[in-house]
Short mmCIF file of C-alpha atoms and ligand atoms in Angstrom, two decimals:
data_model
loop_
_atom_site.label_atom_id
_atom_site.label_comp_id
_atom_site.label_asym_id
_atom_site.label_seq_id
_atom_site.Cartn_x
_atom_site.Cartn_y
_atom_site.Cartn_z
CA UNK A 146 18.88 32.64 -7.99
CA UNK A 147 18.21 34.46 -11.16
CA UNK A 148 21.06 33.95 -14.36
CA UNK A 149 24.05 36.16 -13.40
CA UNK A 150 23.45 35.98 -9.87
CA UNK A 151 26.34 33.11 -9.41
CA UNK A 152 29.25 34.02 -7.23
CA UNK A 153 32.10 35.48 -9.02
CA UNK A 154 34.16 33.29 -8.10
CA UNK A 155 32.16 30.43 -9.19
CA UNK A 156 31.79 31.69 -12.75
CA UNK A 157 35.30 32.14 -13.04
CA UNK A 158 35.78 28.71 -11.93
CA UNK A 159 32.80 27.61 -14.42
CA UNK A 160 34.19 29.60 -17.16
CA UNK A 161 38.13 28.09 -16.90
CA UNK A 162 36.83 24.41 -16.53
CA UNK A 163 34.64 25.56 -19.92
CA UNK A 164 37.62 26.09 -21.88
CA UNK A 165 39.70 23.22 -20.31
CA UNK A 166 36.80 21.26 -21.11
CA UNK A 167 37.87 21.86 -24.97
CA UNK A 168 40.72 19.98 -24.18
CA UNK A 169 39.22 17.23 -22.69
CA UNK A 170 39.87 17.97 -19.28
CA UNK A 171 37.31 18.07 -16.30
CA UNK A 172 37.70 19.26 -12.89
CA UNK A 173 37.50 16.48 -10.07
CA UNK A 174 36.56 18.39 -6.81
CA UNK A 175 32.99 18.83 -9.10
CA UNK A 176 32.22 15.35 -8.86
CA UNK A 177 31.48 16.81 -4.89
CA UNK A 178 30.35 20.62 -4.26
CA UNK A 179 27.57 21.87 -2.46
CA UNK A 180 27.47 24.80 -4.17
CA UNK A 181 27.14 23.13 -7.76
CA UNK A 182 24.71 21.01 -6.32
CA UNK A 183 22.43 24.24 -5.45
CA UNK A 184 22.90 25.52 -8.63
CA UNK A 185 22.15 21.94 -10.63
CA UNK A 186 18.74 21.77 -9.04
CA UNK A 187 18.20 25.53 -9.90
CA UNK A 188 19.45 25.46 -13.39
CA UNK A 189 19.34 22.30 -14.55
CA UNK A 190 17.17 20.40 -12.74
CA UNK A 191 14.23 23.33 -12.46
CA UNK A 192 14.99 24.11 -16.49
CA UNK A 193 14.87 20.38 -17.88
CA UNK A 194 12.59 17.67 -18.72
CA UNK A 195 12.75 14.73 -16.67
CA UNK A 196 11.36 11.70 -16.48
CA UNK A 197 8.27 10.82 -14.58
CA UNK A 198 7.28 7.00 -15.53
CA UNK A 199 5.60 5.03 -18.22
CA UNK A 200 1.86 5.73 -19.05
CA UNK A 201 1.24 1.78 -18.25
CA UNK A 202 2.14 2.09 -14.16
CA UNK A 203 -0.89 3.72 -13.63
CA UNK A 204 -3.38 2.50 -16.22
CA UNK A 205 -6.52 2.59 -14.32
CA UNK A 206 -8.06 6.01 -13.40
CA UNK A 207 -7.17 6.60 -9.61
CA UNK A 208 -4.04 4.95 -9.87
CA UNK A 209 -1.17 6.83 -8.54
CA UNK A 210 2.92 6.98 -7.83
CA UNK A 211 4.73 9.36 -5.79
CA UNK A 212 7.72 11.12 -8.21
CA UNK A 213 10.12 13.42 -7.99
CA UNK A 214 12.03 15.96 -9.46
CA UNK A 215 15.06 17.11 -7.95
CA UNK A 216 14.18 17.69 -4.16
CA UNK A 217 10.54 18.32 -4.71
CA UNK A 218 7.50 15.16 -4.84
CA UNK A 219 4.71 15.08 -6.64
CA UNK A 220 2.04 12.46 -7.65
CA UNK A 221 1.99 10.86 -11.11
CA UNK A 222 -1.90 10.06 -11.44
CA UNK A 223 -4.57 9.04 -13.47
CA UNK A 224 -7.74 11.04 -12.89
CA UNK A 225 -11.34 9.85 -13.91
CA UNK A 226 -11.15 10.76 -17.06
CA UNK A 227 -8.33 9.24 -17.84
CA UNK A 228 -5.83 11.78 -18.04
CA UNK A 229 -2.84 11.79 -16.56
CA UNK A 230 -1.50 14.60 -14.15
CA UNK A 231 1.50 15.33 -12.01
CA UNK A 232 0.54 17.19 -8.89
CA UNK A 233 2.54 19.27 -6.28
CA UNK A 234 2.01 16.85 -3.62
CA UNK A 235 1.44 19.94 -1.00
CA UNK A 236 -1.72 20.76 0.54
CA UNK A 237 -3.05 24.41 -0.43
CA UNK A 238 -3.69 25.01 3.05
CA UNK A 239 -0.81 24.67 5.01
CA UNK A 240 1.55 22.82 2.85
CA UNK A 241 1.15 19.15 4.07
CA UNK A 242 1.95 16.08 2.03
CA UNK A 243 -1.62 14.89 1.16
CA UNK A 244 -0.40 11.58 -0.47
CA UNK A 245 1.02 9.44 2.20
CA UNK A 246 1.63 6.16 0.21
CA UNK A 247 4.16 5.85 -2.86
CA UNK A 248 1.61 4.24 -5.05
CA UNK A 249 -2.15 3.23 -4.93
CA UNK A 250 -5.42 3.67 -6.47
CA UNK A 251 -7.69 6.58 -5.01
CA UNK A 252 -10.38 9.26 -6.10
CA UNK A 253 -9.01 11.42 -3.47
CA UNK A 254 -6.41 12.70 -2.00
CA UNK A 255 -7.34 13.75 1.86
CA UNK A 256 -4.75 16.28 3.96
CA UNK A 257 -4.21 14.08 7.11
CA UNK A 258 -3.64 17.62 9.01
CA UNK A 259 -6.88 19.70 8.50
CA UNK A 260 -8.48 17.46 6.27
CA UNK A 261 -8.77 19.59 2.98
CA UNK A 262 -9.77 17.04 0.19
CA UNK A 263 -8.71 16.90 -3.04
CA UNK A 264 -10.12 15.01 -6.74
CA UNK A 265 -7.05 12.95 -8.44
CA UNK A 266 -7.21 15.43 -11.28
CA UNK A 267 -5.72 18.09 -8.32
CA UNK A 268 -9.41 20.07 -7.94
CA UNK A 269 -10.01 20.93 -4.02
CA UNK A 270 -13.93 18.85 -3.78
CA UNK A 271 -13.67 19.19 0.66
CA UNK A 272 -12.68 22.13 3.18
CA UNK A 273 -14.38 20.99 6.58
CA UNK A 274 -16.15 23.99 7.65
CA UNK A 275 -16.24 25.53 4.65
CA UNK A 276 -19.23 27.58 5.11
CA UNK A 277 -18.27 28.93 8.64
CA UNK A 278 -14.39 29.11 8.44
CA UNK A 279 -13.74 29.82 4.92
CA UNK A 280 -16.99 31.14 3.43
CA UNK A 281 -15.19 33.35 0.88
CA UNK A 282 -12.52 31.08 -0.43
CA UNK A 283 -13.02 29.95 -4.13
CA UNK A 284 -12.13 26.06 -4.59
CA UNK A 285 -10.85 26.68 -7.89
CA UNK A 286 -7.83 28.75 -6.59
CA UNK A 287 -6.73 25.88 -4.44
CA UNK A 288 -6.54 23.11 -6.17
CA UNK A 289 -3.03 21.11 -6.12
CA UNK A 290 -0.18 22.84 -8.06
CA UNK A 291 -0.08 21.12 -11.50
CA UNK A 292 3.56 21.05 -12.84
CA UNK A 293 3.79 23.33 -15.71
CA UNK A 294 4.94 21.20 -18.31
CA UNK A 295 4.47 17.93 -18.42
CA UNK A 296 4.36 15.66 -22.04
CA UNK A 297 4.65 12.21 -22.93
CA UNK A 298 6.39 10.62 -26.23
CA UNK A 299 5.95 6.66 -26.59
CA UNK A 300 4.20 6.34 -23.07
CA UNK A 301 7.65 7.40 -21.43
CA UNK A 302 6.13 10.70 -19.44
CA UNK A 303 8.46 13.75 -18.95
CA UNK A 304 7.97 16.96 -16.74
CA UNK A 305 9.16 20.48 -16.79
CA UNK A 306 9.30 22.83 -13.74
CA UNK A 307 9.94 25.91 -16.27
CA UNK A 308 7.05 27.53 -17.44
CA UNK A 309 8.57 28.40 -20.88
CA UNK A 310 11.88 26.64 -23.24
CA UNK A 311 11.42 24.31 -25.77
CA UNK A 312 8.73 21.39 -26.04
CA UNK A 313 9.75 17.83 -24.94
CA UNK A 314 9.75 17.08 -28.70
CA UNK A 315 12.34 20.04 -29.42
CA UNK A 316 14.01 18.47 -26.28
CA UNK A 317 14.41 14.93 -27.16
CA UNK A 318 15.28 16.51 -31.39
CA UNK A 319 16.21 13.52 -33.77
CA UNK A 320 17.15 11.54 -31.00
CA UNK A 321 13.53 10.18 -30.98
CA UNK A 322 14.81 8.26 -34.29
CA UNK A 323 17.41 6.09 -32.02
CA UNK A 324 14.61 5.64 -28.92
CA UNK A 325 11.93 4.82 -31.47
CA UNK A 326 13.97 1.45 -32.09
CA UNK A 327 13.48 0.40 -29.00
CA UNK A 328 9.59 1.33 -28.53
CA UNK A 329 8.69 0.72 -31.74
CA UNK A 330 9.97 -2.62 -32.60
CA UNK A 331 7.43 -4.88 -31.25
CA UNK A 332 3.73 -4.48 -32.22
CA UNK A 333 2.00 -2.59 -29.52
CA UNK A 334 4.62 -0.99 -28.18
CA UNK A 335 6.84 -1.46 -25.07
CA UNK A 336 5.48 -1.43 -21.20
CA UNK A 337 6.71 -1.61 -17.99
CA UNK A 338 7.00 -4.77 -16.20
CA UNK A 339 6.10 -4.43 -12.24
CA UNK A 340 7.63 -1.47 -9.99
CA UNK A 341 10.18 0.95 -10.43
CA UNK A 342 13.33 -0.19 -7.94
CA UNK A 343 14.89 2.45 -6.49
CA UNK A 344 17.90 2.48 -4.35
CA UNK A 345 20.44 5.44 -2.76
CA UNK A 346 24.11 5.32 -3.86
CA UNK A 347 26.47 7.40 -2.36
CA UNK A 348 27.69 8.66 -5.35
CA UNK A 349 27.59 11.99 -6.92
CA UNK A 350 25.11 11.98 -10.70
CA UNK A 351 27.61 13.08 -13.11
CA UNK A 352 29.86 9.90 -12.85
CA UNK A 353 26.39 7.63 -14.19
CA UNK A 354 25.62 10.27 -16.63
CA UNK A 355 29.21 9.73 -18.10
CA UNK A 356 28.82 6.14 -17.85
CA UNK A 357 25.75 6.35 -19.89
CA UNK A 358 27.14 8.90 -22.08
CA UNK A 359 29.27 6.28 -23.93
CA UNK A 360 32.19 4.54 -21.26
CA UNK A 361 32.26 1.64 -23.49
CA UNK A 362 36.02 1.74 -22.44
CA UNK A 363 35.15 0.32 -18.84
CA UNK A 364 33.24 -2.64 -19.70
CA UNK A 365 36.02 -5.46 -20.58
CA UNK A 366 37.83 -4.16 -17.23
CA UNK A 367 35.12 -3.09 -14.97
CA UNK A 368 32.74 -6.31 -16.22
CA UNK A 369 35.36 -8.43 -16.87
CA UNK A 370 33.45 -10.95 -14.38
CA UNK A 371 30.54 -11.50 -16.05
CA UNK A 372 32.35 -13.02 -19.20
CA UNK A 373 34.77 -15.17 -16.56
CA UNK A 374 31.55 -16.36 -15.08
CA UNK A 375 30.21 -17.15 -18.49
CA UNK A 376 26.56 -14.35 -18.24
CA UNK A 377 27.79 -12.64 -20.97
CA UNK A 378 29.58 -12.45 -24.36
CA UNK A 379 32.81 -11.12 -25.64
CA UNK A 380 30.84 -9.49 -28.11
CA UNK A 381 29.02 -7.48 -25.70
CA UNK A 382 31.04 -7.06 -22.47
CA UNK A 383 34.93 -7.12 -24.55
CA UNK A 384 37.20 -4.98 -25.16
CA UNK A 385 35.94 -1.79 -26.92
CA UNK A 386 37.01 -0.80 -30.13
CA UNK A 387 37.57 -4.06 -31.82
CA UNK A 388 37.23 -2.95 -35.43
CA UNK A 389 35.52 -6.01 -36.15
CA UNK A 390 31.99 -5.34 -35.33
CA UNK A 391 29.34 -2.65 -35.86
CA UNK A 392 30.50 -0.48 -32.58
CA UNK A 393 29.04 3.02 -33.19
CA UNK A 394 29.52 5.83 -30.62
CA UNK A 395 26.53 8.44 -31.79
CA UNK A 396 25.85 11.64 -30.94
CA UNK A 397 22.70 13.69 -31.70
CA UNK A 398 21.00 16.92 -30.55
CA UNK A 399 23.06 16.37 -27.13
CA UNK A 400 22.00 12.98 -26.50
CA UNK A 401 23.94 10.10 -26.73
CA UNK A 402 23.56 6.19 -27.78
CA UNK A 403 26.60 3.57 -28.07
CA UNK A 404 26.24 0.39 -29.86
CA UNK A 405 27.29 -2.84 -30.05
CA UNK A 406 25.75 -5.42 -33.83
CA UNK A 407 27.36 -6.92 -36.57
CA UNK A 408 27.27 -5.66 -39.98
CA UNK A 409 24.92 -7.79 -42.55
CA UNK A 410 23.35 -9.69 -39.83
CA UNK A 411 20.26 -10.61 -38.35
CA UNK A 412 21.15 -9.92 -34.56
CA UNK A 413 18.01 -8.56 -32.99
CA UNK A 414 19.55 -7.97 -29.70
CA UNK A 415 19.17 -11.90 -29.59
CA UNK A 416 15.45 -12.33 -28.88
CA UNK A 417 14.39 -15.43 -29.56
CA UNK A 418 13.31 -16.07 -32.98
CA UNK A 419 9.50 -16.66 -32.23
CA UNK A 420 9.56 -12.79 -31.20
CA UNK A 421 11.25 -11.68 -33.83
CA UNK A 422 8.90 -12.94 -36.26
CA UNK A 423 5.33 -12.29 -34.18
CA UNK A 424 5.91 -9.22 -32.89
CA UNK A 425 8.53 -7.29 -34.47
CA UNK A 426 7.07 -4.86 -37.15
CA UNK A 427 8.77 -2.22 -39.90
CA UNK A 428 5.13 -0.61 -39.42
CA UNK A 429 6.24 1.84 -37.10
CA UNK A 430 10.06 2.49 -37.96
CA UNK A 431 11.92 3.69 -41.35
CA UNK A 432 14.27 1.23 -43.68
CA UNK A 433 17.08 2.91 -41.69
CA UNK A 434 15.70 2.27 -38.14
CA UNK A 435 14.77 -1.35 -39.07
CA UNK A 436 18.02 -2.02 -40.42
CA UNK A 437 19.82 -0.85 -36.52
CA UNK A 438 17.49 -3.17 -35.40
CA UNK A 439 18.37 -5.92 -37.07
CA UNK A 440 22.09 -5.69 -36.75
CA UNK A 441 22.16 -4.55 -33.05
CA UNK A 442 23.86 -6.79 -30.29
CA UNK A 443 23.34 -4.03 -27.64
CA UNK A 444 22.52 -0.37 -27.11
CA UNK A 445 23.31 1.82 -24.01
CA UNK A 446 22.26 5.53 -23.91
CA UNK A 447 21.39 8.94 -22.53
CA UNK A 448 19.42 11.37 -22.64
CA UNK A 449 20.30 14.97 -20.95
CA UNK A 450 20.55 15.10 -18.20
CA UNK A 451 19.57 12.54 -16.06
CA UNK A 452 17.50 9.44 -17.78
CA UNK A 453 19.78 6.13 -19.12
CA UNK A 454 18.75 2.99 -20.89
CA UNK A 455 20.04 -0.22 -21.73
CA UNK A 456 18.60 -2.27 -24.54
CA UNK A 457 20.98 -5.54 -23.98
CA UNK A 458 21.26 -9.16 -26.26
CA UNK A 459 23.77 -11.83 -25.34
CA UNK A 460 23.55 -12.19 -21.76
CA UNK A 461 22.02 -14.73 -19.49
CA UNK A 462 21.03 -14.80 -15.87
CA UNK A 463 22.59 -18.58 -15.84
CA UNK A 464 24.97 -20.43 -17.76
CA UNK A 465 23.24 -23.35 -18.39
CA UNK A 466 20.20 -21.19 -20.08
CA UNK A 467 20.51 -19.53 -23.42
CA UNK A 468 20.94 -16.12 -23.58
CA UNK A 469 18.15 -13.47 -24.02
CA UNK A 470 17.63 -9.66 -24.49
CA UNK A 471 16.58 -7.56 -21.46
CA UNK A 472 15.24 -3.53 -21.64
CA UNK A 473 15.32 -1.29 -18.80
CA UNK A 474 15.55 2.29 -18.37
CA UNK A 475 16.70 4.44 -15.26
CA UNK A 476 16.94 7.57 -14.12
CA UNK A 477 19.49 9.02 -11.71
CA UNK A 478 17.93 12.30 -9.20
CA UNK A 479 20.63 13.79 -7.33
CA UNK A 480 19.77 14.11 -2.89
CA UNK A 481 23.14 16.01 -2.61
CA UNK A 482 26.44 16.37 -4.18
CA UNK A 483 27.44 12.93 -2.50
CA UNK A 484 24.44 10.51 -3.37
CA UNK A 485 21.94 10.03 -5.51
CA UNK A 486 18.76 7.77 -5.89
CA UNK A 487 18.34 5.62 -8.81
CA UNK A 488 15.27 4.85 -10.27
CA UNK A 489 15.19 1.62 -12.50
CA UNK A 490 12.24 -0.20 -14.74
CA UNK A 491 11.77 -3.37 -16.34
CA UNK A 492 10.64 -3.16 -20.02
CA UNK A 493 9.24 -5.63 -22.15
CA UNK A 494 7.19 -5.73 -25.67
CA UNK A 495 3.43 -5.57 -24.35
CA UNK A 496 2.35 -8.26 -26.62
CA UNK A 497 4.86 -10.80 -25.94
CA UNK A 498 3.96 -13.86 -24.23
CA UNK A 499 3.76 -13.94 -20.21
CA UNK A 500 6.75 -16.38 -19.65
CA UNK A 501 8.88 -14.55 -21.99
CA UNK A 502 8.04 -11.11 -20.48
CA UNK A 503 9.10 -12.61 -17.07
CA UNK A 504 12.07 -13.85 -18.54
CA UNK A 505 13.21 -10.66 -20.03
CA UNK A 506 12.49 -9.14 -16.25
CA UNK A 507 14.65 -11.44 -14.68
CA UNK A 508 17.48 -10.67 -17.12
CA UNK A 509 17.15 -7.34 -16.02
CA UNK A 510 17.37 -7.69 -12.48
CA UNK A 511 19.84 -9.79 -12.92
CA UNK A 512 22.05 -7.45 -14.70
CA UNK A 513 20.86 -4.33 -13.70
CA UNK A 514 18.61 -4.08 -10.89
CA UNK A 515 19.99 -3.04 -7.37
CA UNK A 516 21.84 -6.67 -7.10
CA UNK A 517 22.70 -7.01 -10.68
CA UNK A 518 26.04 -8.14 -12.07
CA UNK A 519 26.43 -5.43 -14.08
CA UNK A 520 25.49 -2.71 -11.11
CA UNK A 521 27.35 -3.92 -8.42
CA UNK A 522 30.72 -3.93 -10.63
CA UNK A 523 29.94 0.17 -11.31
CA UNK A 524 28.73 1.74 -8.06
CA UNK A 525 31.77 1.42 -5.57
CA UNK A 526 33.50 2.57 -8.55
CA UNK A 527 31.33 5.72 -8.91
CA UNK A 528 31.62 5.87 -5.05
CA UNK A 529 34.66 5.96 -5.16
CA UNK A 530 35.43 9.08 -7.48
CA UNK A 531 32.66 11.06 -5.49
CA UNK A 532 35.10 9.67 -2.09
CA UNK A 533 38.30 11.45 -4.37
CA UNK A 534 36.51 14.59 -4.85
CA UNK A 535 35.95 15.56 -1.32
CA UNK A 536 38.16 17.47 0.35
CA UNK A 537 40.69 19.81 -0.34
CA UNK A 538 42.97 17.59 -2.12
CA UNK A 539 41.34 17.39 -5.70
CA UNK A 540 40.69 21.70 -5.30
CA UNK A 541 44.12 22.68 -3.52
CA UNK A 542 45.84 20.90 -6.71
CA UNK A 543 43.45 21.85 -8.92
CA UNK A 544 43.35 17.69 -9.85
CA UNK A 545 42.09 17.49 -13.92
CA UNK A 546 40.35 14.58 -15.10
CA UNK A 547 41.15 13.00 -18.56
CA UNK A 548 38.37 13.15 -21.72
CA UNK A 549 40.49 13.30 -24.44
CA UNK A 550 40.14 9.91 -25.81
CA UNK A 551 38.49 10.38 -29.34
CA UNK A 552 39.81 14.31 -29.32
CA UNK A 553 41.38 14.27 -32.99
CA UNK A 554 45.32 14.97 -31.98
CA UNK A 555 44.88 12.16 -29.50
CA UNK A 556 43.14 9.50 -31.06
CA UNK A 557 42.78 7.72 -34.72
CA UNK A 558 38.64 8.09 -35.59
CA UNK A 559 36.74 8.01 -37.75
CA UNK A 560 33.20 9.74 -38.69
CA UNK A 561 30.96 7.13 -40.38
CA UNK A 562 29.99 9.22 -43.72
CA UNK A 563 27.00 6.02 -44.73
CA UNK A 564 25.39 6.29 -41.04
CA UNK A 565 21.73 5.09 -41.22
CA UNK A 566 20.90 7.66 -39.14
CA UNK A 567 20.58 11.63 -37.93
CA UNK A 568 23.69 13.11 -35.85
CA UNK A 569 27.05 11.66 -36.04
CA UNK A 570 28.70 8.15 -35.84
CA UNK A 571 32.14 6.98 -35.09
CA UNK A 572 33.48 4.23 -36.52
CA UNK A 573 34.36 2.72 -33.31
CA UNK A 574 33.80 2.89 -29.33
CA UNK A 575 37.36 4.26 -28.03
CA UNK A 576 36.15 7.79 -27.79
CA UNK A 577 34.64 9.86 -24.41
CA UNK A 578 33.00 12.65 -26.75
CA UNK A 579 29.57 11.79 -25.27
CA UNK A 580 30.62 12.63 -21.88
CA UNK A 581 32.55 15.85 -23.16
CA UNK A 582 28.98 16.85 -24.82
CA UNK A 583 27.23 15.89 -21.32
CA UNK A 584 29.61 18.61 -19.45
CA UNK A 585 29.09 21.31 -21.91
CA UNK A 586 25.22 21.00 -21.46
CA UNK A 587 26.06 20.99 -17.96
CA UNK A 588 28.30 24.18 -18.08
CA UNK A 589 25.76 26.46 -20.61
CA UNK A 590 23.15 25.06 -18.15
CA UNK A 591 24.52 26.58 -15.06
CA UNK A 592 25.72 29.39 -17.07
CA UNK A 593 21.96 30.42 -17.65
CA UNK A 594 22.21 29.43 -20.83
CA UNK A 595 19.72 27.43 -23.36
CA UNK A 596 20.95 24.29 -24.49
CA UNK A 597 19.99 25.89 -27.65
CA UNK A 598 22.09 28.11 -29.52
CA UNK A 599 21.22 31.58 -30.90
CA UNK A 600 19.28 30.52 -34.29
CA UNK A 601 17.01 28.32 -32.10
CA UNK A 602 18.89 24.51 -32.68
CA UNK A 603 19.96 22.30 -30.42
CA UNK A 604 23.35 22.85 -29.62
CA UNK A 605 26.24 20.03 -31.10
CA UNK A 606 23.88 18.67 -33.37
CA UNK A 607 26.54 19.45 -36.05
CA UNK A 608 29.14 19.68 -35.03
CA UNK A 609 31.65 16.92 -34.75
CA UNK A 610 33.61 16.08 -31.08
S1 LIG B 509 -2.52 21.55 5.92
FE1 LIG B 509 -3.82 20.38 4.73
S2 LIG B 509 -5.75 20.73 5.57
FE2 LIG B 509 -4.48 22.04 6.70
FE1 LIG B 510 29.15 -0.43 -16.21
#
């Protein structure tokens, strides 16, 4: 479907849940439509960059992943030389999936149905018969599909279906300042520790996205258990908006990242003190960047429209052991408008001693891996909403969800004028602007819109919501 081509009566509804948007308020019944759904893998999905994986699962040449992007699977590869492609996993012949494993190491990729043979960098090498049954056909025209797009920034790989809109750099804007903390910080970088997990939740995206878009409200309530059972701090799981802290809501070039530190201090999302001083560097990051560092007790964040992270200090897997940082970042690829799959990795500096890279993985599943403390708090709740919106209940009544906390005639907040960084601030955590700037991506999105605005700039990088 081409831009303009939506129902009428779907724009109409778009364009009224647009303007109640500017006063905080969000339809319910979208948390579950079919039709949206259709139109979010068109428009958004099909338009966006999304994340693939991290250069380091598949550091030998040969070594492959099956991915995805929205309903569609291709293979995340390293070919001989040691680039890395993402293939339309779809034989040229007759459309068969050619990789039948999710991950591996291979030089080929062989069509179990006719047997057309393909290299790992996507070039057709075999056609049985070639000389008798296809004597004309030119390999070169049927090699794999490549993606069009497809660009990586810190070893974190991204993909575009669109042929054309703005380069993953443009995408990500000066939000690479706030993710460069967290890949930057240790000498040599970040990597992934073991296998994605991946698990279904029958929920629909857009409640995780506004999680991850700043719901720093939900966390004393929600994950009230994991201070009771003594895995986790005040500090980090309490109420929001304590005052006393440095809690920072920011928002820049429509991505979002919340905070939790302590002004003046040396936090270092609590790693240990031996990591701090042999592997984290100022090489790589600014005065400004070193200084978040420093100070942060946790980080949680977004980036449109479907890839999360949490950077957390000041938990613990156990009560009896200290507590210790853990890194992981997700992604969240809608199957419908009633479930999703979740995509989850491990993340640990690559230089860091074995024990302690184990460690931090084991902090993360234990927090936020399929079984973690944190995850099994959040999903029945995100069920749950997805449950609300079906039916005709939510529509017939036209139900309206709240945003407005943070909206200026509703809340006391503050802009923080001596932020380190680019984009905005707020002073505190009791404020649901990131989610309001998630749904108006989502509305220009599906309104054929750029999420750039006429001069070329990412949209809400100014302005202040
Ligand atoms: S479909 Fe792949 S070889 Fe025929
Ligand atoms: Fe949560």
């Amino acid at each position: 479907m081409a831009a303009g081509d939506i129902p009428n009566s779907t724009a109409q509804t778009l364009q009224a849940a647009r303007e109640s948007l500017d006063e905080g308020l969000f339809p319910l019944e979208f948390f579950h439509d079919e039709g949206l759904h259709d139109l979010e893998m068109e428009r958004i999905f099909a338009q966006s960059w999304v994340f693939i994986g991290h250069e380091s699962e598949i550091p030998e040449p040969g070594d492959y992943a099956q991915r995805y992007i929205g309903d569609d699977t291709f293979i995340f590869v390293r070919d001989e030389s040691g680039e890395i492609n993402l293939l339309f996993d779809s034989c040229r012949h007759r459309g068969t999936e050619v990789c039948r494993a999710e991950q591996g190491n291979t030089s080929h990729f062989r069509c179990p149905y006719h047997g057309w043979t393909y290299k790992n960098n996507g070039e057709a090498a075999g056609i049985p018969q070639k000389s008798k049954a296809f004597k004309d056909l030119d390999r070169e025209e049927y090699g794999l599909a490549h993606v069009p797009r497809l660009e990586t920034y810190e070893g974190l790989v991204f993909a575009s279906l669109a042929e054309e809109g703005p380069s993953l750099d443009e995408w990500l804007g000066d939000f690479k300042w706030y993710f460069d903390v967290h890949m930057k910080l240790p000498e040599g970088g970040m990597e992934v520790i073991g296998e994605p997990h991946r698990w279904v939740v029958d929920a629909n995206w857009k409640t995780i996205a506004d999680n991850f878009n700043g719901d720093s409200y939900h966390t004393a309530w929600a994950h009230g258990s994991v201070v009771d059972l003594e895995l986790g701090g005040e500090e980090t799981v309490g109420h929001a908006g304590t005052g006393e802290s440095l809690d920072r809501h920011i928002h820049c070039d429509g991505h979002t990242t919340s905070m939790r530190g302590f002004e003046g201090e040396d936090v270092f999302l609590t790693y240990p003190d031996e990591i701090v001083e042999d592997l984290f560097t100022k090489d790589d990051l600014s005065e400004g960047q070193w200084e978040l560092a420093k100070q942060a007790l946790s980080f949680t964040g977004a980036i449109f429209p479907n890839f999360g992270f949490l950077h957390f200090g000041d938990t613990t897997d156990d009560p009896e052991k200290d507590v210790a940082p853990f890194f992981t970042i997700r992604k969240w690829r809608p199957i419908g408008p009633d479930q999703m799959e979740l995509w989850s990795w491990g993340l640990a500096p690559k230089n860091a001693p074995e024990a302690f890279k184990q460690r931090m993985y084991k902090m993360y599943t234990s927090n936020f891996g399929p079984t973690g403390n944190f995850e099994q708090d959040d999903v029945p709740i995100w069920k749950s909403i997805t449950e609300a919106a079906d039916g005709q209940f939510a529509q017939s009544q036209n139900l309206q969800l709240n945003y407005q906390m943070g909206l200026e005639w509703m809340s006391e907040m503050d802009i923080d004028d001596e932020w380190l960084g680019p984009g905005f601030a707020y002073t505190e955590n009791l404020e649901e602007g990131g989610m309001r700037l998630f749904h108006e991506q989502w509305y220009e999105m599906l309104a054929g819109n750029d999420r750039t605005d006429a001069t070329g700039s990412p949209i809400n990088v100014t302005e202040d919501r």
